[in-house]
mmCIF file of C-alpha atoms in Angstrom:
data_model
loop_
_atom_site.group_PDB
_atom_site.id
_atom_site.type_symbol
_atom_site.label_atom_id
_atom_site.label_comp_id
_atom_site.label_asym_id
_atom_site.label_seq_id
_atom_site.Cartn_x
_atom_site.Cartn_y
_atom_site.Cartn_z
ATOM 1 C CA MET A 249 121.826 84.424 70.016
ATOM 2 C CA GLU A 250 120.979 88.081 68.251
ATOM 3 C CA SER A 251 120.964 91.104 69.739
ATOM 4 C CA ILE A 252 117.832 93.605 70.005
ATOM 5 C CA SER A 253 117.988 97.136 68.838
ATOM 6 C CA ILE A 254 114.665 98.971 68.707
ATOM 7 C CA GLU A 255 114.754 102.989 67.962
ATOM 8 C CA GLY A 256 112.297 104.791 70.162
ATOM 9 C CA THR A 257 109.383 106.564 69.223
ATOM 10 C CA PRO A 258 106.837 109.441 70.619
ATOM 11 C CA LYS A 259 105.144 106.199 72.393
ATOM 12 C CA THR A 260 107.723 103.571 72.810
ATOM 13 C CA PRO A 261 111.314 103.446 74.206
ATOM 14 C CA THR A 262 115.036 102.972 72.717
ATOM 15 C CA VAL A 263 116.021 99.141 73.388
ATOM 16 C CA GLU A 264 119.177 97.980 73.247
ATOM 17 C CA PHE A 265 119.355 94.232 74.471
ATOM 18 C CA ASN A 266 122.914 93.210 73.791
ATOM 19 C CA SER A 267 123.738 89.476 74.049
ATOM 20 C CA ASN A 268 127.601 89.907 73.527
ATOM 21 C CA ASN A 269 128.252 92.047 76.609
ATOM 22 C CA GLY A 270 125.212 91.461 78.631
ATOM 23 C CA LYS A 271 123.741 95.143 78.747
ATOM 24 C CA ILE A 272 119.978 95.879 78.782
ATOM 25 C CA GLU A 273 118.864 99.265 78.088
ATOM 26 C CA ILE A 274 115.660 100.560 78.004
ATOM 27 C CA LYS A 275 115.300 104.315 77.414
ATOM 28 C CA GLY A 276 112.626 107.326 76.696
ATOM 29 C CA ARG A 277 109.070 107.083 76.738
ATOM 30 C CA SER A 278 106.633 103.711 77.114
ATOM 31 C CA ILE A 279 103.390 104.698 76.266
ATOM 32 C CA PRO A 280 102.002 102.376 74.095
ATOM 33 C CA GLU A 281 98.135 101.406 73.960
ATOM 34 C CA ASN A 282 99.390 97.799 73.416
ATOM 35 C CA SER A 283 102.363 97.556 75.935
ATOM 36 C CA ILE A 284 102.376 93.439 75.750
ATOM 37 C CA GLU A 285 102.936 93.876 71.823
ATOM 38 C CA PHE A 286 105.958 95.820 72.235
ATOM 39 C CA TYR A 287 107.366 93.733 75.335
ATOM 40 C CA LYS A 288 106.670 90.227 74.418
ATOM 41 C CA PRO A 289 109.782 89.922 72.194
ATOM 42 C CA LEU A 290 111.727 91.435 74.655
ATOM 43 C CA VAL A 291 110.574 89.198 77.375
ATOM 44 C CA ASP A 292 111.129 86.152 75.114
ATOM 45 C CA TRP A 293 114.393 87.379 74.251
ATOM 46 C CA LEU A 294 115.385 87.236 77.847
ATOM 47 C CA ASP A 295 114.015 83.551 78.085
ATOM 48 C CA GLU A 296 116.508 82.460 75.488
ATOM 49 C CA TYR A 297 119.342 84.489 76.850
ATOM 50 C CA ALA A 298 118.655 83.341 80.479
ATOM 51 C CA ALA A 299 119.878 79.800 79.280
ATOM 52 C CA SER A 300 123.409 81.129 79.043
ATOM 53 C CA PRO A 301 123.733 84.446 80.442
ATOM 54 C CA LYS A 302 126.773 86.762 80.483
ATOM 55 C CA GLU A 303 128.411 86.559 83.784
ATOM 56 C CA ASN A 304 127.642 90.302 84.573
ATOM 57 C CA THR A 305 124.215 91.563 83.210
ATOM 58 C CA GLU A 306 123.881 95.350 83.402
ATOM 59 C CA VAL A 307 120.439 96.717 83.008
ATOM 60 C CA ASN A 308 119.907 100.438 82.639
ATOM 61 C CA ILE A 309 116.314 101.651 82.773
ATOM 62 C CA GLN A 310 115.894 105.252 81.976
ATOM 63 C CA LEU A 311 112.315 106.229 81.444
ATOM 64 C CA GLU A 312 110.885 109.695 81.325
ATOM 65 C CA TYR A 313 107.210 108.428 81.050
ATOM 66 C CA PHE A 314 105.633 104.968 81.337
ATOM 67 C CA ASN A 315 102.049 104.082 81.474
ATOM 68 C CA THR A 316 100.396 101.455 83.379
ATOM 69 C CA SER A 317 100.117 98.921 81.023
ATOM 70 C CA SER A 318 103.782 99.435 80.679
ATOM 71 C CA SER A 319 104.237 99.254 84.309
ATOM 72 C CA LYS A 320 103.201 95.395 83.958
ATOM 73 C CA CYS A 321 105.223 94.665 81.522
ATOM 74 C CA ILE A 322 108.586 96.005 82.820
ATOM 75 C CA LEU A 323 107.495 94.104 85.993
ATOM 76 C CA ASP A 324 107.507 91.019 83.368
ATOM 77 C CA VAL A 325 111.226 91.897 82.258
ATOM 78 C CA PHE A 326 112.379 92.168 85.834
ATOM 79 C CA LYS A 327 111.280 89.081 86.603
ATOM 80 C CA LYS A 328 112.718 87.480 83.845
ATOM 81 C CA LEU A 329 116.163 88.990 85.401
ATOM 82 C CA GLU A 330 115.483 87.894 88.655
ATOM 83 C CA VAL A 331 115.522 84.183 87.298
ATOM 84 C CA ILE A 332 118.940 84.791 85.842
ATOM 85 C CA HIS A 333 120.158 86.183 89.255
ATOM 86 C CA LYS A 334 118.607 83.404 91.408
ATOM 87 C CA ASP A 335 120.720 80.852 88.646
ATOM 88 C CA GLY A 336 123.085 82.511 90.500
ATOM 89 C CA HIS A 337 124.633 84.888 87.985
ATOM 90 C CA SER A 338 125.300 88.654 88.583
ATOM 91 C CA VAL A 339 122.448 91.119 87.481
ATOM 92 C CA ASN A 340 122.452 94.651 88.438
ATOM 93 C CA ILE A 341 119.791 97.251 87.814
ATOM 94 C CA ASN A 342 120.154 100.804 87.678
ATOM 95 C CA TRP A 343 117.197 102.903 87.749
ATOM 96 C CA PHE A 344 117.413 106.392 86.324
ATOM 97 C CA PHE A 345 115.207 109.564 87.712
ATOM 98 C CA GLU A 346 115.762 112.998 86.784
ATOM 99 C CA GLU A 347 116.737 115.311 89.537
ATOM 100 C CA ASP A 348 113.340 116.097 91.637
ATOM 101 C CA ASP A 349 111.215 113.253 89.655
ATOM 102 C CA GLU A 350 110.077 112.008 92.817
ATOM 103 C CA ASP A 351 107.400 109.848 90.794
ATOM 104 C CA MET A 352 109.733 107.986 88.745
ATOM 105 C CA LEU A 353 112.158 107.461 91.888
ATOM 106 C CA GLU A 354 108.913 105.822 93.670
ATOM 107 C CA ALA A 355 108.250 103.880 91.000
ATOM 108 C CA GLY A 356 111.739 102.287 91.136
ATOM 109 C CA GLU A 357 111.178 101.732 94.736
ATOM 110 C CA ASP A 358 108.011 99.964 93.839
ATOM 111 C CA TYR A 359 110.091 97.486 91.659
ATOM 112 C CA GLN A 360 112.905 97.464 94.161
ATOM 113 C CA SER A 361 110.621 96.145 96.791
ATOM 114 C CA ILE A 362 108.907 93.270 94.591
ATOM 115 C CA ILE A 363 111.979 92.172 92.734
ATOM 116 C CA LYS A 364 115.042 90.649 94.376
ATOM 117 C CA ILE A 365 117.932 91.908 92.762
ATOM 118 C CA PRO A 366 120.350 94.653 93.513
ATOM 119 C CA PHE A 367 118.968 97.855 92.223
ATOM 120 C CA LYS A 368 120.820 101.223 92.235
ATOM 121 C CA MET A 369 118.863 104.284 92.066
ATOM 122 C CA ILE A 370 120.771 107.328 90.053
ATOM 123 C CA GLU A 371 120.053 110.741 89.983
ATOM 124 C CA ILE A 372 120.554 112.491 86.534
ATOM 125 C CA GLU A 373 120.308 116.027 85.670
ATOM 126 C CA GLU A 374 117.706 117.345 83.746
ATOM 127 C CA GLU A 375 118.208 117.417 80.344
ATOM 128 C CA MET B 178 65.567 114.363 80.282
ATOM 129 C CA ALA B 179 68.013 112.199 78.258
ATOM 130 C CA PHE B 180 71.551 113.228 78.404
ATOM 131 C CA ASP B 181 72.620 115.869 75.524
ATOM 132 C CA PHE B 182 76.355 115.648 74.645
ATOM 133 C CA GLU B 183 76.697 118.951 72.765
ATOM 134 C CA GLU B 184 75.065 120.800 75.776
ATOM 135 C CA TRP B 185 77.215 118.973 78.246
ATOM 136 C CA TYR B 186 80.285 119.645 76.052
ATOM 137 C CA ASN B 187 79.421 123.042 75.368
ATOM 138 C CA ASN B 188 79.035 123.865 79.553
ATOM 139 C CA LEU B 189 82.098 122.126 80.419
ATOM 140 C CA THR B 190 84.434 124.170 77.538
ATOM 141 C CA LYS B 191 82.594 127.562 78.517
ATOM 142 C CA TYR B 192 85.408 128.880 80.750
ATOM 143 C CA ASP B 193 88.925 128.495 81.722
ATOM 144 C CA THR B 194 89.175 125.794 78.772
ATOM 145 C CA ILE B 195 92.874 125.904 77.599
ATOM 146 C CA PHE B 196 92.408 122.415 75.493
ATOM 147 C CA LYS B 197 89.618 120.316 74.015
ATOM 148 C CA TYR B 198 88.877 117.820 72.103
ATOM 149 C CA SER B 199 85.993 115.378 71.130
ATOM 150 C CA GLY B 200 85.049 113.262 68.250
ATOM 151 C CA GLU B 201 86.565 109.872 67.278
ATOM 152 C CA ILE B 202 89.287 107.922 69.633
ATOM 153 C CA THR B 203 91.799 106.341 67.644
ATOM 154 C CA SER B 204 95.701 105.388 68.433
ATOM 155 C CA GLU B 205 96.809 107.745 66.136
ATOM 156 C CA ILE B 206 94.473 110.528 67.683
ATOM 157 C CA VAL B 207 95.936 109.823 71.203
ATOM 158 C CA THR B 208 99.102 110.143 69.964
ATOM 159 C CA LYS B 209 98.287 113.621 68.478
ATOM 160 C CA THR B 210 96.509 114.809 71.473
ATOM 161 C CA LEU B 211 99.029 113.863 73.845
ATOM 162 C CA ASP B 212 101.871 115.629 72.168
ATOM 163 C CA ASP B 213 99.354 118.954 71.683
ATOM 164 C CA ALA B 214 98.280 118.300 75.278
ATOM 165 C CA GLU B 215 102.047 118.203 76.574
ATOM 166 C CA ALA B 216 102.799 121.703 74.289
ATOM 167 C CA ILE B 217 99.687 123.473 75.999
ATOM 168 C CA LEU B 218 100.870 122.567 79.249
ATOM 169 C CA PHE B 219 104.354 124.002 78.801
ATOM 170 C CA GLU B 220 103.097 127.081 76.887
ATOM 171 C CA TYR B 221 101.058 128.205 80.124
ATOM 172 C CA GLY B 222 104.141 128.199 82.154
ATOM 173 C CA LEU B 223 103.285 125.232 84.752
ATOM 174 C CA ASP B 224 106.238 124.086 86.461
ATOM 175 C CA LYS B 225 108.038 121.107 85.428
ATOM 176 C CA LYS B 226 106.658 118.864 88.062
ATOM 177 C CA LYS B 227 103.180 119.782 87.543
ATOM 178 C CA VAL B 228 103.698 119.325 83.798
ATOM 179 C CA LYS B 229 104.978 115.650 84.432
ATOM 180 C CA ARG B 230 101.912 114.650 86.788
ATOM 181 C CA ALA B 231 99.589 116.180 84.459
ATOM 182 C CA TYR B 232 100.963 114.530 81.201
ATOM 183 C CA ASN B 233 101.081 111.262 83.155
ATOM 184 C CA ALA B 234 97.424 111.376 84.080
ATOM 185 C CA THR B 235 96.614 112.628 80.548
ATOM 186 C CA VAL B 236 98.203 109.356 79.032
ATOM 187 C CA GLU B 237 95.804 107.165 81.284
ATOM 188 C CA ALA B 238 93.116 109.179 80.879
ATOM 189 C CA LEU B 239 93.146 109.179 77.023
ATOM 190 C CA GLN B 240 94.325 105.484 76.943
ATOM 191 C CA ASN B 241 91.224 104.716 79.358
ATOM 192 C CA LEU B 242 89.205 106.436 76.504
ATOM 193 C CA PHE B 243 90.933 104.493 73.807
ATOM 194 C CA HIS B 244 90.173 100.485 75.550
ATOM 195 C CA HIS B 245 86.694 101.677 77.270
ATOM 196 C CA SER B 246 84.867 104.326 74.927
ATOM 197 C CA ILE B 247 81.987 102.995 72.866
ATOM 198 C CA THR B 248 80.319 104.465 69.849
ATOM 199 C CA LYS B 249 78.089 107.513 70.332
ATOM 200 C CA PRO B 250 74.547 106.505 70.502
ATOM 201 C CA ASP B 251 73.291 109.527 68.639
ATOM 202 C CA GLY B 252 75.110 111.368 65.577
ATOM 203 C CA GLU B 253 78.442 110.396 64.576
ATOM 204 C CA GLN B 254 78.842 106.964 64.174
ATOM 205 C CA TYR B 255 82.587 106.346 65.012
ATOM 206 C CA ASN B 256 83.536 102.999 66.741
ATOM 207 C CA LYS B 257 84.970 104.639 69.583
ATOM 208 C CA PHE B 258 83.763 108.427 70.735
ATOM 209 C CA GLY B 259 85.293 110.440 73.739
ATOM 210 C CA ALA B 260 85.726 114.036 74.852
ATOM 211 C CA PHE B 261 88.701 115.436 76.842
ATOM 212 C CA CYS B 262 89.415 119.015 78.435
ATOM 213 C CA PHE B 263 92.021 120.881 80.475
ATOM 214 C CA ARG B 264 90.480 123.846 82.389
ATOM 215 C CA LEU B 265 93.031 125.768 84.283
ATOM 216 C CA HIS B 266 92.097 127.971 86.960
ATOM 217 C CA HIS B 267 95.000 129.975 88.496
ATOM 218 C CA ASP B 268 97.530 127.350 89.329
ATOM 219 C CA ASN B 269 94.637 124.742 89.554
ATOM 220 C CA LEU B 270 94.163 121.861 86.538
ATOM 221 C CA ASP B 271 91.468 119.905 85.661
ATOM 222 C CA ILE B 272 91.760 117.103 83.482
ATOM 223 C CA ILE B 273 88.361 116.074 82.508
ATOM 224 C CA THR B 274 86.961 113.090 80.090
ATOM 225 C CA GLY B 275 83.822 112.298 78.797
ATOM 226 C CA ASN B 276 82.608 108.718 77.403
ATOM 227 C CA TYR B 277 79.601 106.697 77.113
ATOM 228 C CA VAL B 278 79.663 103.318 78.909
ATOM 229 C CA MET B 279 76.746 100.698 78.847
ATOM 230 C CA PHE B 280 74.396 101.304 81.413
ATOM 231 C CA ASP B 281 75.196 97.876 83.237
ATOM 232 C CA ILE B 282 78.784 98.658 83.821
ATOM 233 C CA VAL B 283 78.012 101.850 85.671
ATOM 234 C CA PRO B 284 77.649 100.374 89.549
ATOM 235 C CA ILE B 285 81.041 98.453 88.932
ATOM 236 C CA LEU B 286 82.860 101.566 87.911
ATOM 237 C CA ARG B 287 80.974 103.421 90.727
ATOM 238 C CA ASP B 288 82.056 101.012 93.294
ATOM 239 C CA ARG B 289 85.810 100.809 91.886
ATOM 240 C CA MET B 290 86.197 104.948 92.214
ATOM 241 C CA ASN B 291 84.550 104.986 95.637
ATOM 242 C CA GLN B 292 86.845 102.555 97.122
ATOM 243 C CA ILE B 293 89.686 104.561 95.501
ATOM 244 C CA ASN B 294 88.334 107.442 96.827
ATOM 245 C CA LEU B 295 88.086 106.387 100.506
ATOM 246 C CA LEU B 296 91.773 105.446 100.319
ATOM 247 C CA ASP B 297 94.362 108.174 101.685
ATOM 248 C CA GLU B 298 97.533 108.812 99.682
ATOM 249 C CA ASP B 299 99.971 105.989 101.232
ATOM 250 C CA GLU B 300 96.791 103.374 100.777
ATOM 251 C CA VAL B 301 96.634 104.282 97.141
ATOM 252 C CA LYS B 302 100.454 103.876 96.925
ATOM 253 C CA GLU B 303 99.731 100.341 98.498
ATOM 254 C CA LEU B 304 97.091 99.457 96.504
ATOM 255 C CA TYR B 305 98.911 100.333 93.255
ATOM 256 C CA LYS B 306 101.964 98.132 94.058
ATOM 257 C CA LYS B 307 99.394 95.253 95.130
ATOM 258 C CA ILE B 308 97.740 95.609 91.977
ATOM 259 C CA LEU B 309 101.227 95.685 89.915
ATOM 260 C CA SER B 310 102.705 92.566 91.371
ATOM 261 C CA ASN B 311 99.296 90.642 91.657
ATOM 262 C CA GLU B 312 96.767 91.340 89.148
ATOM 263 C CA GLU B 313 96.534 89.898 85.245
ATOM 264 C CA PHE B 314 95.541 92.215 82.329
ATOM 265 C CA SER B 315 92.260 92.346 81.496
ATOM 266 C CA ASP B 316 91.378 91.316 77.602
ATOM 267 C CA LYS B 317 91.765 94.859 76.849
ATOM 268 C CA GLY B 318 95.289 95.050 77.680
ATOM 269 C CA GLY B 319 94.894 97.288 80.605
ATOM 270 C CA GLY B 320 96.247 96.073 83.973
ATOM 271 C CA GLY B 321 93.132 97.428 85.886
ATOM 272 C CA LEU B 322 95.891 100.046 87.361
ATOM 273 C CA GLY B 323 94.588 103.300 85.273
ATOM 274 C CA MET B 324 92.121 104.727 87.663
ATOM 275 C CA VAL B 325 94.401 103.939 90.878
ATOM 276 C CA ASP B 326 97.402 105.403 88.936
ATOM 277 C CA ILE B 327 95.441 108.448 88.076
ATOM 278 C CA ALA B 328 94.685 108.949 91.580
ATOM 279 C CA LYS B 329 98.434 108.039 92.689
ATOM 280 C CA ARG B 330 99.915 110.537 90.478
ATOM 281 C CA THR B 331 97.435 113.512 91.124
ATOM 282 C CA GLY B 332 96.931 112.797 94.603
ATOM 283 C CA SER B 333 93.236 113.865 93.732
ATOM 284 C CA LYS B 334 90.005 112.316 94.693
ATOM 285 C CA LEU B 335 88.479 110.975 91.185
ATOM 286 C CA GLN B 336 85.412 113.326 90.672
ATOM 287 C CA TYR B 337 82.685 111.330 88.546
ATOM 288 C CA ALA B 338 79.128 111.642 87.543
ATOM 289 C CA PHE B 339 76.992 109.830 85.268
ATOM 290 C CA PHE B 340 74.308 110.993 82.979
ATOM 291 C CA GLU B 341 71.412 108.369 82.164
ATOM 292 C CA PHE B 342 71.128 108.420 77.887
ATOM 293 C CA ASP B 343 68.282 105.731 77.829
ATOM 294 C CA GLU B 344 67.729 102.418 79.150
ATOM 295 C CA LYS B 345 70.827 101.047 77.579
ATOM 296 C CA TYR B 346 73.542 103.918 77.929
ATOM 297 C CA SER B 347 75.000 106.537 80.020
ATOM 298 C CA PHE B 348 77.447 109.124 79.945
ATOM 299 C CA PHE B 349 80.646 108.942 82.522
ATOM 300 C CA GLU B 350 82.563 112.139 83.100
ATOM 301 C CA LEU B 351 85.606 111.739 85.143
ATOM 302 C CA LYS B 352 87.544 114.765 86.402
ATOM 303 C CA VAL B 353 90.482 115.104 88.437
ATOM 304 C CA ASN B 354 92.790 117.699 89.565
ATOM 305 C CA VAL B 355 96.321 118.436 89.494
#
C-alpha cells in the first residue's frame, strides 16, 4: 500500500503515514473548519494498514494547536490504532508537548484515558 | 427598540480594543483573522501561555461564527455575518463575538451555556471528555464541543447576551475572559 505524505499549512498538520516502516506522524496545527474532510483519508488508510500492519507501529503526535472538530478526528485515528493493538500488534503513541503547555499535556492525558494503547508523554523544549 | 448592530459595535469597540473585525465570515477570512489575532497578541507582550489559551479560544470562537452565523437581516447581504474583537485592560483579555441567530434557537443556546456555567473547572473538563468520547458530529461538522472547550481552556464563565432584532432574529453576544 502507498504511504501518505502531506505538507502542513497554517490550518492543517504535516502528515507522514509510512506503510514501509510503520511510522505515523501528525505534526503542527490542526484547525481546519472541516476536519472530517482532512482526516477521512487518514482514517481510511489506517483501515487498510490494519489488515497487515508492521510488527511495530510508532505514532508521533506533535501538535501546537488543534480545534475541537480535529479532537474528535484524532480520536478516530487512535481508535483505528487501538484495533491494531487489540489484534496483538505493537503500537506505541508518543504525545509531544512543549514545556509548560499544560493544556496540551492534559489533552494527551484525556486521550490516554479513553484509548487503551501505551502512551508516552514527551516534553520538548520551546522552539 | 430593535437591536442596532452599528450602535452595538461602536459601543463594544470604544475602549481598550486592540483588534476588531466585522463583516462577512468565510473560511479565508477566518484564516486571515486568526493570523492577525495571533500577531496582535504577541505584539501586546502577553505571556506565551496566555497567548496560547487566547488563540485556542479565538479559533473556537471564530469557527463557531463560521459554522453558525447567518446573514445580517438588514444592510449587507452576506451569507454569514459576524463580529469579533479583543479588548485588553491591563492583563485582562476579553474575547468577544457577535452574530445573528434565529429567534427560536435562543432558548437552546441559553440552556447550553447556563449548564456549562454551573460547572466548576474539573466538571467542565469531565464534560469535555465525555462529549469527546461519546457525541456524534453535528451536521455542521462541529463536535458540540466548541463552547465547552472555550470554557475549559479559558477557565472563564461564558458571558452572553441576546438582543431582540425582530420576531424572527436575535443578536447573540458572547464574551470570555482570558
